[in-house]
């Protein structure tokens, strides 16, 4: 896998982890949005040519893609289900929800007790399964459109998202604009379109010329600082926009995080920057190693945080401000109706 993709995966999962730890206010929504874009990007790079050339059938494609997700999901589902039974929740209800969750279909059900059931972060896998199944059709559609029509389509979708923000009641925004796999299809399709552009011969030629210019003008250390500095600046600007919106746009302030389009530009800058300019220096190599286990870390981190919380309730070892109970969301708290953000 490309070193830059590993680095961006590591950065996005770290954002999500820091969000769940209460240390990065919009890190979760930013990281999740960029993960879906990255998913579409990687799908196009890895499978578009094979599918278009009929080198791989649809069933074989699904097996190769989905076999990565289900084993770990089922493994983590076992302790989650056992923990649920000990909370006194109905065995019948738990079993029904378990079946839906085991098939990774929970994000299709607009009820919090379903899409946040058991290992709560698995809603992301549920969305990903739907998008993987739809990828060949989305890819074929985008390939048939010109770049102008694709760009126009995403501009229209930005305005459509703004309409949805005001039209959908607040209590339904979290599901229909954040959890719903068909809402996330836009981010996923953007990743496909971005990969299509980057894969074009014209883009490849221009990027090659730009890299040669950098290599001639800067040494490797200066080049890395140039790319990282630009990425950090973009993230800072994003936070400024979010803070200003929160302070002055009271109508949007509590819901602006649902506008995934506000994360597109900085997310794409990060991905493209690392995709083309990732290096193998010691610092980046460490980040890349973390990127190789980012999926496993993502799937287990909230279970570990929840377990630490339960242990700390019995044996107070960690101060309350270290384990933020109001942010760490697990099946028991979500089913009792607590309002929490979870990715």
Short mmCIF file of C-alpha atoms in Angstrom, two decimals:
data_model
loop_
_atom_site.label_atom_id
_atom_site.label_comp_id
_atom_site.label_asym_id
_atom_site.label_seq_id
_atom_site.Cartn_x
_atom_site.Cartn_y
_atom_site.Cartn_z
CA UNK A 1 0.00 0.00 0.00
CA UNK A 2 1.15 3.55 -0.75
CA UNK A 3 3.08 5.06 2.18
CA UNK A 4 1.01 8.23 2.02
CA UNK A 5 -2.25 6.32 2.37
CA UNK A 6 -0.90 4.59 5.49
CA UNK A 7 0.06 7.97 6.95
CA UNK A 8 -3.33 9.54 6.27
CA UNK A 9 -5.08 6.52 7.79
CA UNK A 10 -2.96 6.90 10.91
CA UNK A 11 -3.71 10.62 11.17
CA UNK A 12 -7.46 10.20 10.71
CA UNK A 13 -7.74 7.37 13.25
CA UNK A 14 -5.72 9.43 15.71
CA UNK A 15 -8.19 12.29 15.23
CA UNK A 16 -11.09 9.95 16.01
CA UNK A 17 -9.34 8.57 19.08
CA UNK A 18 -8.59 12.06 20.41
CA UNK A 19 -12.21 13.02 19.79
CA UNK A 20 -13.42 10.06 21.85
CA UNK A 21 -10.94 11.06 24.56
CA UNK A 22 -12.46 14.54 24.60
CA UNK A 23 -9.31 16.26 23.35
CA UNK A 24 -10.25 17.19 19.77
CA UNK A 25 -13.77 18.70 19.41
CA UNK A 26 -14.38 17.97 15.71
CA UNK A 27 -11.69 15.36 15.23
CA UNK A 28 -14.28 12.58 15.04
CA UNK A 29 -16.46 14.09 12.32
CA UNK A 30 -13.42 15.24 10.36
CA UNK A 31 -11.68 11.87 10.65
CA UNK A 32 -14.77 9.86 9.74
CA UNK A 33 -15.56 12.01 6.70
CA UNK A 34 -11.98 11.68 5.46
CA UNK A 35 -12.04 7.92 6.08
CA UNK A 36 -14.99 7.57 3.70
CA UNK A 37 -13.24 9.72 1.09
CA UNK A 38 -10.11 7.63 1.53
CA UNK A 39 -12.21 4.46 1.18
CA UNK A 40 -13.51 5.57 -2.21
CA UNK A 41 -10.02 6.65 -3.25
CA UNK A 42 -8.43 3.30 -2.33
CA UNK A 43 -11.28 1.34 -3.92
CA UNK A 44 -10.75 3.10 -7.24
CA UNK A 45 -6.97 2.72 -7.15
CA UNK A 46 -7.15 -0.95 -6.21
CA UNK A 47 -10.15 -2.31 -8.10
CA UNK A 48 -11.44 -0.01 -10.85
CA UNK A 49 -9.18 -1.35 -13.61
CA UNK A 50 -9.75 -4.96 -12.56
CA UNK A 51 -13.51 -4.54 -12.60
CA UNK A 52 -13.58 -2.58 -15.85
CA UNK A 53 -11.40 -5.16 -17.58
CA UNK A 54 -13.49 -8.03 -16.15
CA UNK A 55 -10.37 -9.48 -14.54
CA UNK A 56 -12.39 -10.04 -11.40
CA UNK A 57 -16.05 -10.95 -11.00
CA UNK A 58 -18.45 -9.12 -8.70
CA UNK A 59 -18.74 -12.06 -6.27
CA UNK A 60 -14.97 -12.46 -6.09
CA UNK A 61 -14.61 -8.73 -5.56
CA UNK A 62 -17.08 -8.78 -2.66
CA UNK A 63 -15.32 -11.74 -1.06
CA UNK A 64 -11.91 -10.05 -1.26
CA UNK A 65 -13.21 -6.80 0.19
CA UNK A 66 -15.59 -8.05 2.87
CA UNK A 67 -13.45 -10.91 4.20
CA UNK A 68 -11.26 -8.30 5.87
CA UNK A 69 -14.07 -6.87 7.99
CA UNK A 70 -16.28 -9.67 9.27
CA UNK A 71 -13.78 -11.87 11.20
CA UNK A 72 -12.57 -9.07 13.49
CA UNK A 73 -16.09 -7.69 13.83
CA UNK A 74 -17.44 -11.07 14.96
CA UNK A 75 -14.51 -11.57 17.32
CA UNK A 76 -15.22 -8.25 19.07
CA UNK A 77 -18.95 -8.87 19.01
CA UNK A 78 -18.63 -11.80 21.45
CA UNK A 79 -17.37 -9.84 24.50
CA UNK A 80 -19.71 -6.98 23.59
CA UNK A 81 -22.72 -9.30 23.65
CA UNK A 82 -21.68 -10.91 26.94
CA UNK A 83 -21.19 -7.48 28.49
CA UNK A 84 -24.66 -6.48 27.27
CA UNK A 85 -26.30 -9.45 28.97
CA UNK A 86 -24.74 -8.50 32.30
CA UNK A 87 -26.31 -5.05 32.10
CA UNK A 88 -29.74 -6.65 32.42
CA UNK A 89 -30.93 -5.77 28.92
CA UNK A 90 -33.63 -7.98 27.40
CA UNK A 91 -32.18 -11.19 25.96
CA UNK A 92 -34.79 -11.24 23.17
CA UNK A 93 -34.11 -7.64 22.11
CA UNK A 94 -30.36 -8.19 22.40
CA UNK A 95 -30.55 -11.27 20.17
CA UNK A 96 -32.52 -9.46 17.45
CA UNK A 97 -30.11 -6.55 17.47
CA UNK A 98 -27.20 -9.00 17.58
CA UNK A 99 -28.32 -10.65 14.33
CA UNK A 100 -28.58 -7.29 12.57
CA UNK A 101 -25.22 -6.21 13.95
CA UNK A 102 -23.50 -9.49 13.06
CA UNK A 103 -24.49 -9.00 9.41
CA UNK A 104 -23.21 -5.40 9.57
CA UNK A 105 -26.59 -4.01 8.59
CA UNK A 106 -27.18 -1.87 11.69
CA UNK A 107 -26.56 1.47 9.99
CA UNK A 108 -29.56 0.81 7.73
CA UNK A 109 -31.86 0.95 10.77
CA UNK A 110 -32.58 4.55 11.91
CA UNK A 111 -32.69 3.64 15.61
CA UNK A 112 -29.82 4.40 17.97
CA UNK A 113 -30.17 1.10 19.80
CA UNK A 114 -29.35 -0.59 16.49
CA UNK A 115 -26.70 1.54 14.81
CA UNK A 116 -24.80 2.12 18.07
CA UNK A 117 -25.27 -1.43 19.32
CA UNK A 118 -22.49 -3.50 20.91
CA UNK A 119 -19.16 -2.29 19.56
CA UNK A 120 -20.57 1.12 18.71
CA UNK A 121 -17.93 2.11 16.15
CA UNK A 122 -18.95 -0.83 13.96
CA UNK A 123 -21.60 1.42 12.38
CA UNK A 124 -18.73 2.65 10.23
CA UNK A 125 -18.12 -0.92 9.03
CA UNK A 126 -21.81 -1.26 8.27
CA UNK A 127 -21.66 1.84 6.07
CA UNK A 128 -18.48 0.57 4.44
CA UNK A 129 -20.07 -2.78 3.58
CA UNK A 130 -22.94 -0.99 1.80
CA UNK A 131 -20.52 1.28 -0.07
CA UNK A 132 -18.28 -1.61 -1.09
CA UNK A 133 -21.31 -3.38 -2.58
CA UNK A 134 -22.23 -0.22 -4.49
CA UNK A 135 -18.69 0.71 -5.57
CA UNK A 136 -18.71 -0.95 -9.04
CA UNK A 137 -21.91 0.92 -9.96
CA UNK A 138 -20.75 4.28 -8.54
CA UNK A 139 -17.38 3.86 -10.25
CA UNK A 140 -19.00 3.09 -13.61
CA UNK A 141 -21.26 6.15 -13.28
CA UNK A 142 -18.39 8.53 -12.42
CA UNK A 143 -16.20 7.14 -15.22
CA UNK A 144 -18.92 7.90 -17.74
CA UNK A 145 -19.20 11.54 -16.66
CA UNK A 146 -16.80 14.22 -17.81
CA UNK A 147 -14.71 16.00 -15.21
CA UNK A 148 -16.83 19.12 -15.67
CA UNK A 149 -20.09 17.24 -15.00
CA UNK A 150 -18.56 15.47 -11.98
CA UNK A 151 -17.42 18.79 -10.51
CA UNK A 152 -20.84 20.31 -11.17
CA UNK A 153 -22.52 17.32 -9.52
CA UNK A 154 -20.54 17.73 -6.29
CA UNK A 155 -21.26 21.48 -6.22
CA UNK A 156 -24.97 20.67 -6.46
CA UNK A 157 -24.58 18.10 -3.67
CA UNK A 158 -23.02 20.74 -1.41
CA UNK A 159 -26.14 22.90 -1.79
CA UNK A 160 -28.34 19.83 -1.29
CA UNK A 161 -26.53 19.14 1.96
CA UNK A 162 -27.21 22.69 3.14
CA UNK A 163 -30.90 22.24 2.35
CA UNK A 164 -30.93 18.98 4.33
CA UNK A 165 -29.32 20.74 7.30
CA UNK A 166 -32.28 23.10 7.61
CA UNK A 167 -35.00 20.73 6.41
CA UNK A 168 -34.30 17.71 8.62
CA UNK A 169 -35.44 18.01 12.26
CA UNK A 170 -32.59 18.16 14.78
CA UNK A 171 -33.42 14.81 16.34
CA UNK A 172 -32.99 13.05 12.97
CA UNK A 173 -29.91 14.91 11.69
CA UNK A 174 -27.41 12.58 13.35
CA UNK A 175 -28.73 9.53 11.56
CA UNK A 176 -29.73 10.94 8.18
CA UNK A 177 -26.68 13.19 7.72
CA UNK A 178 -23.99 11.29 9.63
CA UNK A 179 -24.78 7.59 10.09
CA UNK A 180 -26.85 6.77 7.00
CA UNK A 181 -24.68 4.96 4.42
CA UNK A 182 -26.47 6.69 1.55
CA UNK A 183 -25.48 10.08 2.98
CA UNK A 184 -21.89 8.82 3.26
CA UNK A 185 -22.04 7.73 -0.37
CA UNK A 186 -21.27 11.35 -1.31
CA UNK A 187 -17.93 11.32 0.56
CA UNK A 188 -17.15 7.89 -0.86
CA UNK A 189 -17.94 9.04 -4.41
CA UNK A 190 -15.76 12.11 -3.93
CA UNK A 191 -12.85 9.80 -3.12
CA UNK A 192 -13.54 7.87 -6.32
CA UNK A 193 -13.62 11.07 -8.36
CA UNK A 194 -10.41 12.30 -6.73
CA UNK A 195 -8.67 9.01 -7.59
CA UNK A 196 -9.98 9.24 -11.17
CA UNK A 197 -8.43 12.70 -11.54
CA UNK A 198 -5.11 11.67 -10.01
CA UNK A 199 -4.95 8.56 -12.21
CA UNK A 200 -5.33 10.56 -15.41
CA UNK A 201 -2.21 10.93 -17.54
CA UNK A 202 -2.43 14.74 -17.54
CA UNK A 203 -2.57 14.90 -13.75
CA UNK A 204 0.22 12.36 -13.38
CA UNK A 205 2.41 14.39 -15.74
CA UNK A 206 1.78 17.65 -13.89
CA UNK A 207 2.39 16.09 -10.49
CA UNK A 208 5.62 14.57 -11.80
CA UNK A 209 6.77 18.00 -13.02
CA UNK A 210 5.86 19.58 -9.67
CA UNK A 211 7.78 16.91 -7.74
CA UNK A 212 10.82 17.42 -9.97
CA UNK A 213 10.64 21.13 -9.30
CA UNK A 214 10.55 20.52 -5.56
CA UNK A 215 13.42 18.05 -5.75
CA UNK A 216 15.51 20.59 -7.63
CA UNK A 217 14.57 23.50 -5.37
CA UNK A 218 14.50 21.92 -1.91
CA UNK A 219 16.18 19.15 -0.04
CA UNK A 220 14.05 16.33 1.39
CA UNK A 221 13.79 17.91 4.84
CA UNK A 222 12.64 21.27 3.45
CA UNK A 223 10.19 19.53 1.11
CA UNK A 224 8.65 17.61 4.02
CA UNK A 225 8.34 20.81 6.05
CA UNK A 226 6.66 22.47 3.06
CA UNK A 227 4.02 19.76 2.74
CA UNK A 228 3.42 19.30 6.48
CA UNK A 229 3.27 23.06 7.03
CA UNK A 230 0.59 23.41 4.37
CA UNK A 231 -1.45 20.59 5.86
CA UNK A 232 -1.23 22.02 9.37
CA UNK A 233 -2.27 25.44 8.06
CA UNK A 234 -5.34 23.94 6.39
CA UNK A 235 -6.37 22.16 9.61
CA UNK A 236 -5.93 25.39 11.59
CA UNK A 237 -8.10 27.28 9.09
CA UNK A 238 -10.77 24.59 9.41
CA UNK A 239 -10.86 25.04 13.17
CA UNK A 240 -11.08 28.81 12.81
CA UNK A 241 -14.06 28.43 10.48
CA UNK A 242 -15.72 26.04 12.92
CA UNK A 243 -15.18 28.34 15.93
CA UNK A 244 -16.47 31.40 14.06
CA UNK A 245 -19.54 29.47 12.92
CA UNK A 246 -20.14 28.27 16.46
CA UNK A 247 -19.94 31.78 17.89
CA UNK A 248 -21.91 33.74 15.30
CA UNK A 249 -24.16 31.32 13.42
CA UNK A 250 -26.38 30.14 16.24
CA UNK A 251 -28.77 28.40 13.88
CA UNK A 252 -26.02 26.18 12.48
CA UNK A 253 -23.56 26.08 15.38
CA UNK A 254 -24.71 22.82 16.98
CA UNK A 255 -25.20 21.06 13.65
CA UNK A 256 -22.41 22.38 11.41
CA UNK A 257 -20.43 19.21 12.08
CA UNK A 258 -22.94 17.32 9.95
CA UNK A 259 -21.86 19.24 6.85
CA UNK A 260 -19.25 16.84 5.55
CA UNK A 261 -18.45 19.20 2.68
CA UNK A 262 -16.64 21.57 5.06
CA UNK A 263 -14.06 18.80 5.58
CA UNK A 264 -13.56 17.98 1.91
CA UNK A 265 -10.92 20.54 1.05
CA UNK A 266 -8.57 20.03 4.03
CA UNK A 267 -9.10 16.27 3.87
CA UNK A 268 -8.22 16.12 0.17
CA UNK A 269 -5.18 18.36 0.69
CA UNK A 270 -3.94 16.00 3.40
CA UNK A 271 -4.52 12.87 1.31
CA UNK A 272 -3.00 14.18 -1.90
CA UNK A 273 -0.08 15.75 -0.07
CA UNK A 274 0.86 12.54 1.71
CA UNK A 275 0.02 10.35 -1.29
CA UNK A 276 2.62 12.05 -3.46
CA UNK A 277 5.14 13.33 -0.92
CA UNK A 278 5.28 10.68 1.81
CA UNK A 279 8.84 9.77 2.74
CA UNK A 280 10.52 6.92 4.59
CA UNK A 281 12.30 8.97 7.24
CA UNK A 282 12.15 7.61 10.84
CA UNK A 283 9.20 9.76 11.93
CA UNK A 284 7.05 8.99 8.91
CA UNK A 285 8.03 5.31 9.01
CA UNK A 286 6.65 5.14 12.56
CA UNK A 287 3.41 6.79 11.46
CA UNK A 288 3.18 4.35 8.54
CA UNK A 289 3.58 1.37 10.87
CA UNK A 290 0.70 2.68 12.95
CA UNK A 291 -1.28 3.07 9.72
CA UNK A 292 -0.93 -0.66 9.03
CA UNK A 293 -2.82 -1.46 12.25
CA UNK A 294 -5.19 1.52 12.14
CA UNK A 295 -8.22 -0.66 11.33
CA UNK A 296 -7.61 -2.94 14.31
CA UNK A 297 -6.97 0.08 16.54
CA UNK A 298 -10.16 1.75 15.35
CA UNK A 299 -12.27 -1.34 16.03
CA UNK A 300 -10.88 -1.94 19.54
CA UNK A 301 -10.14 1.49 20.96
CA UNK A 302 -13.63 2.28 22.22
CA UNK A 303 -14.12 -1.17 23.72
CA UNK A 304 -10.87 -0.69 25.66
CA UNK A 305 -11.94 2.80 26.79
CA UNK A 306 -15.32 1.47 27.88
CA UNK A 307 -13.70 -1.42 29.79
CA UNK A 308 -11.38 1.00 31.57
CA UNK A 309 -14.40 3.09 32.54
CA UNK A 310 -16.21 0.06 34.01
CA UNK A 311 -13.11 -1.09 35.88
CA UNK A 312 -12.57 2.43 37.20
CA UNK A 313 -16.14 2.46 38.53
CA UNK A 314 -15.28 -0.58 40.64
CA UNK A 315 -11.67 0.24 41.48
CA UNK A 316 -11.03 4.00 41.20
CA UNK A 317 -7.57 4.12 39.72
CA UNK A 318 -7.89 6.86 37.12
CA UNK A 319 -9.28 10.37 37.78
CA UNK A 320 -12.66 11.08 36.18
CA UNK A 321 -11.23 13.81 33.96
CA UNK A 322 -8.91 11.28 32.30
CA UNK A 323 -11.76 8.97 31.23
CA UNK A 324 -14.53 11.28 29.93
CA UNK A 325 -17.73 9.38 30.72
CA UNK A 326 -19.92 11.78 28.77
CA UNK A 327 -17.94 11.22 25.55
CA UNK A 328 -17.12 7.51 25.67
CA UNK A 329 -20.31 6.02 24.22
CA UNK A 330 -21.06 2.32 24.44
CA UNK A 331 -24.14 0.18 24.00
CA UNK A 332 -25.42 0.49 27.56
CA UNK A 333 -25.34 4.30 27.63
CA UNK A 334 -26.80 4.75 24.17
CA UNK A 335 -29.70 2.43 24.92
CA UNK A 336 -30.56 4.42 28.00
CA UNK A 337 -30.97 7.42 25.76
CA UNK A 338 -27.94 9.47 26.69
CA UNK A 339 -26.95 12.02 24.07
CA UNK A 340 -23.43 11.40 22.93
CA UNK A 341 -21.37 11.61 19.81
CA UNK A 342 -19.87 8.41 18.58
CA UNK A 343 -17.91 7.50 15.48
#
